[in-house]
Amino acid sequence: MSEGLTIIIVGAGFCGLTAAIECKLRGMNPILLEAYPTSRNQGDVLDFMHNGGRHIKAWDNGSVGEKLLKSGVHTAKTLNYFSSQGSLLPTEPWIFHDEHYHTQFAGHRGLQHSIIADYAKEIGVDMRFGTDFTVTEYLDNEKETGVITKGGQKILGDVVLACDGPRSLARDKVLGLPDNRVNSGYAIYRAWYDLTDEHRKIPQIARFCNPDEDQAAMILGKNMHAFVYTWDNATQLAWVLTHKDEGDIGESWSFPGDTNEALRHIEEGGFSNTLTEVALNTPKDRLVDYKLVWRDPIPTWLSKSRKLAVMGDAAHCHLPTSAQGACQAVEDAVCVASCLQKANGNVPLALQVFERIRFNRSHVIHMSSISNRDAAHATEWTPELVAEFPDLLSIPHDDWIIEYDVAEETENHFARIAAEVKSGKQGTIEELSLPAGGSFAVVLDEIQKKKQEPKENMETIISIQQQTVA
């Protein structure tokens, strides 16, 4: 029986937190380990689309989702696209379907994390935070399944879910996969700060301030793009700027941001002084420069014992341009909890079914990170070009992505895939896994043909997309 299983979860990001909650709600005993004591003041804006938010809405009769909704961008009507010089490009609805209003969340990631962590604590999740609970070793053998922490504790359980992020120790030490990180060629400035009356008097900032309606904007520059959000009666502002960066990617790739360097990138991107003022008014301690590190998809998420799985960014590290990183983490967590429940204590069976449900879908969406980014940077956007190719500029919201229900998918396919696992059905992980459900339309080629520009880079992107269609 799944009731009573001890689930050791390493990493209390959104994947780990969600896994802990979903396992607890199903009668299991999750132990959540996290090295950092709090994340309340960290980060900028994080988005959950309907495919992730629908599962959060199910918690506590919707109360957790309502807290997330009210804490962030929830009165915006449109996402407005601007050229680098401030020309308004065609807009798109902030909420595409009215029924998604209560399942689409965007707000300060630190506050969102705190709301979900508070709920986990409320329902009794065993949460152990602090440097002493940094995992230094994974135990995955015939006798023991568990971890050893920096504080010297040996914590044993029935299964280990390694939600330990892009620099996953489990991926390296247990799966034996090298950390094949490469610089994506880009970095991202991230900032969030409180808006004062003085800020709102600055014309360039005031254009993003409407006390009666939250604002969301994407600004497209030369080989870079920015987002600006304001919410809570125009008292909160967050901005991000994705820019070219070929710097070294050593063990640390998140640094305090340098305002002067940020301004240099803004100038190189050809942005108007609107974004300049947003950056100039950012408190120095609120600006972070984060190198975007790319990792190729890994061939398996499971250890040899099939009692340990990597999940979330440890399995598929998304670039922000997929617009799905948090949602895919939630889908992983909901799926693994459901599989553990349905397997009635057979952990290896549960994790193999979990991997086969999730592998192809997460892979295709993971790979979209690059093509989405390069699509946004492929040309100088004008209102006419956006009108002709609206899907290329738009944040991906195809039904196969957004309307997907991983809980329903698990319910529908668990028994069949479990039978295939038990029978020893042969094939590659791609062949054994569920189809991704869709692919990303290739529109870049049409733009290049229309402009008659060199398209070597576009052919590479198209090739990647074609290879990832299941």
XYZ file of N, CA and C in Angstrom, residues 15 26 67 70 87 130 193 198 282 292 300 333 340 347 368 456:
48
model
N 8.959 22.230 -7.492
C 8.793 20.805 -7.760
C 8.759 20.023 -6.451
N -2.075 12.244 -0.269
C -2.403 10.858 -0.624
C -2.039 9.868 0.492
N -4.834 32.764 -2.896
C -3.765 33.564 -2.295
C -2.704 33.904 -3.330
N -4.204 36.613 -5.800
C -4.317 37.966 -5.258
C -2.957 38.584 -4.958
N 7.228 51.392 -29.661
C 6.018 51.299 -30.472
C 5.196 50.093 -30.014
N 17.623 24.458 6.212
C 18.853 24.980 6.788
C 20.066 24.253 6.244
N 11.055 45.316 -7.175
C 11.130 46.325 -6.116
C 9.777 46.989 -5.907
N 7.103 58.609 -5.711
C 8.119 59.276 -6.527
C 8.399 58.491 -7.808
N 16.156 50.750 -9.902
C 16.194 49.469 -9.198
C 17.198 49.535 -8.047
N 22.267 32.063 -18.007
C 21.343 31.012 -18.413
C 22.138 29.824 -18.941
N 17.876 9.176 -18.927
C 16.972 8.553 -17.958
C 16.877 9.428 -16.726
N 5.582 16.518 -10.305
C 5.247 16.225 -8.911
C 3.892 15.545 -8.777
N 2.929 6.696 -7.389
C 3.267 6.021 -6.135
C 2.013 5.512 -5.442
N 7.558 0.662 -5.494
C 8.220 1.905 -5.870
C 8.881 1.827 -7.245
N 11.924 23.514 -26.599
C 11.324 24.739 -27.146
C 11.967 25.985 -26.581
N 20.938 29.821 -41.735
C 21.630 28.675 -41.159
C 21.153 28.406 -39.741
